[in-house]
Coordinates of C-alpha atoms and ligand atoms in Angstrom, one line a residue:
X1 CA 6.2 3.9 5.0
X2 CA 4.7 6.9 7.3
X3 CA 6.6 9.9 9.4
X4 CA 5.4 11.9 11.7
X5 CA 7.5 15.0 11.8
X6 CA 7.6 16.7 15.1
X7 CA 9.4 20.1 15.2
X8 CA 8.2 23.4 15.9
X9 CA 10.6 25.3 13.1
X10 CA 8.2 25.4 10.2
X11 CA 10.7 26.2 7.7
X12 CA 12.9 23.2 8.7
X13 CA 9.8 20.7 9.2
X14 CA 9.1 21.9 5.5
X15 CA 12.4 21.1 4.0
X16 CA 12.9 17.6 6.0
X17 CA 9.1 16.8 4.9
X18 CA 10.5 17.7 0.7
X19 CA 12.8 15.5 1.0
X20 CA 10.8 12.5 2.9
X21 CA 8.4 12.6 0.0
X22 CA 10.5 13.1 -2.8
X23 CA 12.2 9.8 -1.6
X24 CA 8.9 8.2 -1.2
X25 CA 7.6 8.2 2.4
X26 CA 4.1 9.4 3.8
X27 CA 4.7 12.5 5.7
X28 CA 2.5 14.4 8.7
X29 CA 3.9 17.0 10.6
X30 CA 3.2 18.2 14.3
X31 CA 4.7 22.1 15.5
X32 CA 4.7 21.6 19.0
X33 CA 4.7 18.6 21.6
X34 CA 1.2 17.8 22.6
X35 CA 0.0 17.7 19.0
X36 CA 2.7 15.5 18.3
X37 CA 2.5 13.0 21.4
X38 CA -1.6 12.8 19.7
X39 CA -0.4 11.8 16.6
X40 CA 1.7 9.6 17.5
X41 CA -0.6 7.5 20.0
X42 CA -3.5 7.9 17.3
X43 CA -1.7 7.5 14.1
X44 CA 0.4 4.8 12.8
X45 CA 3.6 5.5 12.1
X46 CA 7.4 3.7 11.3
X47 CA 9.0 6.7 12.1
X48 CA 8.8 9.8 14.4
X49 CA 11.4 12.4 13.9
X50 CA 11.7 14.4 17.2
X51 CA 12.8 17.4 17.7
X52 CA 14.0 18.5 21.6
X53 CA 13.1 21.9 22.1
X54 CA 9.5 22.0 21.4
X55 CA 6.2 24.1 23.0
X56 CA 3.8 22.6 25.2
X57 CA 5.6 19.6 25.6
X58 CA 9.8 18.5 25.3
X59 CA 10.2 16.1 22.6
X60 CA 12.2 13.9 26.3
X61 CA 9.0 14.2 27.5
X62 CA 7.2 13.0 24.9
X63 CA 9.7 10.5 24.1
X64 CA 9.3 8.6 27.4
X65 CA 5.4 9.1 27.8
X66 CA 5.3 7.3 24.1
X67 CA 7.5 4.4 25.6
X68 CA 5.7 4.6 28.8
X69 CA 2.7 3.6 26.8
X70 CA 4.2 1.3 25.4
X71 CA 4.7 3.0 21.4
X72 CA 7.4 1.1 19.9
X73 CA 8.1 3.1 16.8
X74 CA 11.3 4.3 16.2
X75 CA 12.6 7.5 17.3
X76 CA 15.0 9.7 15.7
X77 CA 16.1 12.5 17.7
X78 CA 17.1 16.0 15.5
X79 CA 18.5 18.8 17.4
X80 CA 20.3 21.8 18.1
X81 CA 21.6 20.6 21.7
X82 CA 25.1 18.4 21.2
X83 CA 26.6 17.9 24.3
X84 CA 27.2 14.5 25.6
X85 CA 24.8 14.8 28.1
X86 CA 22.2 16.1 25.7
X87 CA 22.6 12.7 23.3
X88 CA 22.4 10.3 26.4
X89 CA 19.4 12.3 28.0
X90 CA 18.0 11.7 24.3
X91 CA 18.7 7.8 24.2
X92 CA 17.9 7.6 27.8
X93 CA 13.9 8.8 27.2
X94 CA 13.9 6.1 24.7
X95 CA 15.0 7.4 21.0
X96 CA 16.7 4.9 18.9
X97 CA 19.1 7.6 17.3
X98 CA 20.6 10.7 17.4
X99 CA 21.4 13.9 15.0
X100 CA 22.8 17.2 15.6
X101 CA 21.1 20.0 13.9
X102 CA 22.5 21.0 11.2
X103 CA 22.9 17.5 9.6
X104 CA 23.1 16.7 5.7
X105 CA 20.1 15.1 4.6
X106 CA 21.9 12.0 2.6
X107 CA 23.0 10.8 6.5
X108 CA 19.6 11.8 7.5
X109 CA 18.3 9.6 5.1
X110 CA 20.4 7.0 5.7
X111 CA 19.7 6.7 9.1
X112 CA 15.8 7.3 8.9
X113 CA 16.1 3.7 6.4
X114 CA 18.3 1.9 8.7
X115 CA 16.1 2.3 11.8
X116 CA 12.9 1.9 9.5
X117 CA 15.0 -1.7 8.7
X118 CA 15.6 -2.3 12.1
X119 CA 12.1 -2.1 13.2
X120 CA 11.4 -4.8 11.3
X121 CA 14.6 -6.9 11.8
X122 CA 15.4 -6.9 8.2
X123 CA 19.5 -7.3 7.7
X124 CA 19.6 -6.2 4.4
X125 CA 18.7 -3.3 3.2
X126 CA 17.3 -5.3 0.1
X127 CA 13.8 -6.5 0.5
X128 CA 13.1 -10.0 -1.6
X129 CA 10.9 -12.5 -2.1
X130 CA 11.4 -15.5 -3.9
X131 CA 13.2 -13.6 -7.3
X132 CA 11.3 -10.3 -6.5
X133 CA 14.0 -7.6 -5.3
X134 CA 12.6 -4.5 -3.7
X135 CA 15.8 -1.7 -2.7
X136 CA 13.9 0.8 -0.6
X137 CA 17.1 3.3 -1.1
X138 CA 17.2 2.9 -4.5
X139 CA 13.8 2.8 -5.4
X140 CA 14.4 0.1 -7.6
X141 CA 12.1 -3.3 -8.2
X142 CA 13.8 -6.4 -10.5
X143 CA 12.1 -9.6 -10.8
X144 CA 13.9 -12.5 -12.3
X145 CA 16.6 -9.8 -12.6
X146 CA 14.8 -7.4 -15.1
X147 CA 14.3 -4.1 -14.0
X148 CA 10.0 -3.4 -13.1
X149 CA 9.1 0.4 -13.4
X150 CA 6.9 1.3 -10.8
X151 CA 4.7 4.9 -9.7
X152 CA 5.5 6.0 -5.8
X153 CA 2.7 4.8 -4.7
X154 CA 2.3 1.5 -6.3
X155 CA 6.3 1.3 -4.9
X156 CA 5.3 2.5 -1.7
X157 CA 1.8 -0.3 -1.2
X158 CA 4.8 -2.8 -2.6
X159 CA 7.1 -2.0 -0.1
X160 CA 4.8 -2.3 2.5
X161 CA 3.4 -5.7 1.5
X162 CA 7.0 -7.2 1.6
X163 CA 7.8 -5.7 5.1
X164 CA 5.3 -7.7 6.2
X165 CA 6.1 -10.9 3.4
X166 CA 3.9 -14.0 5.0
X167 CA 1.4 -11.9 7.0
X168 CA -2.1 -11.0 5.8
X169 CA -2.2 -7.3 5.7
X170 CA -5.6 -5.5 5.4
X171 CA -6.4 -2.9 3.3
X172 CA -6.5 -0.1 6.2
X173 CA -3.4 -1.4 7.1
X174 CA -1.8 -0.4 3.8
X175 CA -4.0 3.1 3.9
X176 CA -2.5 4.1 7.4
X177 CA 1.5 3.7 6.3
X178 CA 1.4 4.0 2.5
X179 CA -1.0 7.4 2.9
X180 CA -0.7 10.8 5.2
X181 CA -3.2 12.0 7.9
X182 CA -4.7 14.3 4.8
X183 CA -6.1 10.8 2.7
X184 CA -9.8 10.7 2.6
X185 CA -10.3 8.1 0.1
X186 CA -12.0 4.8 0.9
X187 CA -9.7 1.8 1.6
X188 CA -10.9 0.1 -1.4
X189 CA -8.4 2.2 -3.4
X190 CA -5.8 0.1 -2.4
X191 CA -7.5 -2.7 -4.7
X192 CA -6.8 -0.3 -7.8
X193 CA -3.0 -0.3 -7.2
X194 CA -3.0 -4.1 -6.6
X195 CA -4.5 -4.7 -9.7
X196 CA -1.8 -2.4 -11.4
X197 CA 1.0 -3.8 -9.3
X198 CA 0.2 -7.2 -10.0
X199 CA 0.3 -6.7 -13.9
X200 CA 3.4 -5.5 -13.4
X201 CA 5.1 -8.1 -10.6
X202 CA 2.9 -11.1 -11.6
X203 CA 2.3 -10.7 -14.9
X204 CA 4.1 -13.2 -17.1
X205 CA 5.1 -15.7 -14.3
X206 CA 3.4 -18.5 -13.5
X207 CA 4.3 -17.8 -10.0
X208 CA 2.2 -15.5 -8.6
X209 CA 3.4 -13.5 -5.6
X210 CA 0.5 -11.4 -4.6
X211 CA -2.4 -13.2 -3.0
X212 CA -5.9 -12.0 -2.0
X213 CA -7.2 -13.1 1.2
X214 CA -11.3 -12.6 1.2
X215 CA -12.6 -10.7 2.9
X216 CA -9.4 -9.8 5.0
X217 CA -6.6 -8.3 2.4
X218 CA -3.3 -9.2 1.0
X219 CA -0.5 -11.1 1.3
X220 CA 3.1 -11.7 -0.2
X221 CA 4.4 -15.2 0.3
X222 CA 7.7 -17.0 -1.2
Ligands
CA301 CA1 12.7 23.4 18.4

């Protein structure tokens, strides 16, 4: 899954982009509004954190010309301002939460997985398909119940498949929210972490949950 960082205090950006990568996610980050209002209308992302107070171009502002053009990611306000008024103004432009700066990072998390959830009306937080289990929070994959060891990425192109279980997804899908705006590879990479994720998901059971759709890409089906 990909974030798009918008907040003009580098130091902060930096420590809230650590922690998004160490727990898996794709990170870009944007210092002040306009470049972040581009990213977000060129880029795809599952989650913008947004930050008020921002050069060029309020993170309200940008907030409600994103909805105006009809961006539905999810939007997770972060900052300093904590008035009532200032958390209602933030809804109100069209963010799906709230946080007051300074905020632990375990709620941040938290809240950054349950909106990512939300977006994609999943209930629990547990992602399965037939006896695959994928736990985005834990990082952890079981099949048939035994425990599947996994490399970030190879987690990350897993997780991404089974957010979208039953749909084809194509191989620049998979590049544009497993990878940040810095990847240059081809797509075709992708294909190398199928082949090593289906050794390890598929391998052994007759049922095989990854499928290869010519010409078009991948999908996970019960
Ligand atoms: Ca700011």
């Amino acid at each position: 899954m990909r974030i798009l960082i918008v907040e003009d205090e580098h130091r902060l950006s930096n420590i809230i982009k650590k922690g998004l990568v160490e727990d898996g996610f794709a990170v870009d980050q944007a210092f002040d509004g306009e470049e972040g209002l581009y990213l977000a209308e060129t880029e795809q992302y599952d989650l913008i954190v947004l930050d008020i107070m921002l050069p060029k171009l309020d993170g309200l502002q940008l907030c409600k010309e994103l909805r105006r053009e009809n961006v539905k990611t999810p939007v997770l306000m972060v900052t300093a301002k904590s008035t009532t008024e200032d958390k209602v103004a933030g809804l109100d432009s069209g963010a799906d939460d709230y946080m007051t700066k300074p905020f632990s990072f375990i709620e941040f998390r938290s809240r950054v997985h349950a909106l990512i959830r939300r977006s994609h009306q999943e209930i629990s937080p547990v992602l399965k398909v037939d006896n695959l289990e994928v736990d985005p929070l834990k990082h952890s994959v079981k099949r048939g119940g035994k425990a599947i060891n996994l490399t970030p990425k190879e987690f990350a192109v897993l997780e991404f498949l089974l957010r979208h279980k039953t749909e084809v997804v194509s191989r620049t899908m998979i590049v544009e929210h497993v990878w940040d705006y810095n990847f240059d590879g081809m797509s075709n990479v992708i294909d190398v972490f199928v082949v090593s994720l289906r050794k390890k998901i598929d391998g052994g059971f007759p049922k095989k949950l990854i499928q290869t759709i010519h010409g078009v890409g991948y999908k996970v089906d019960n």
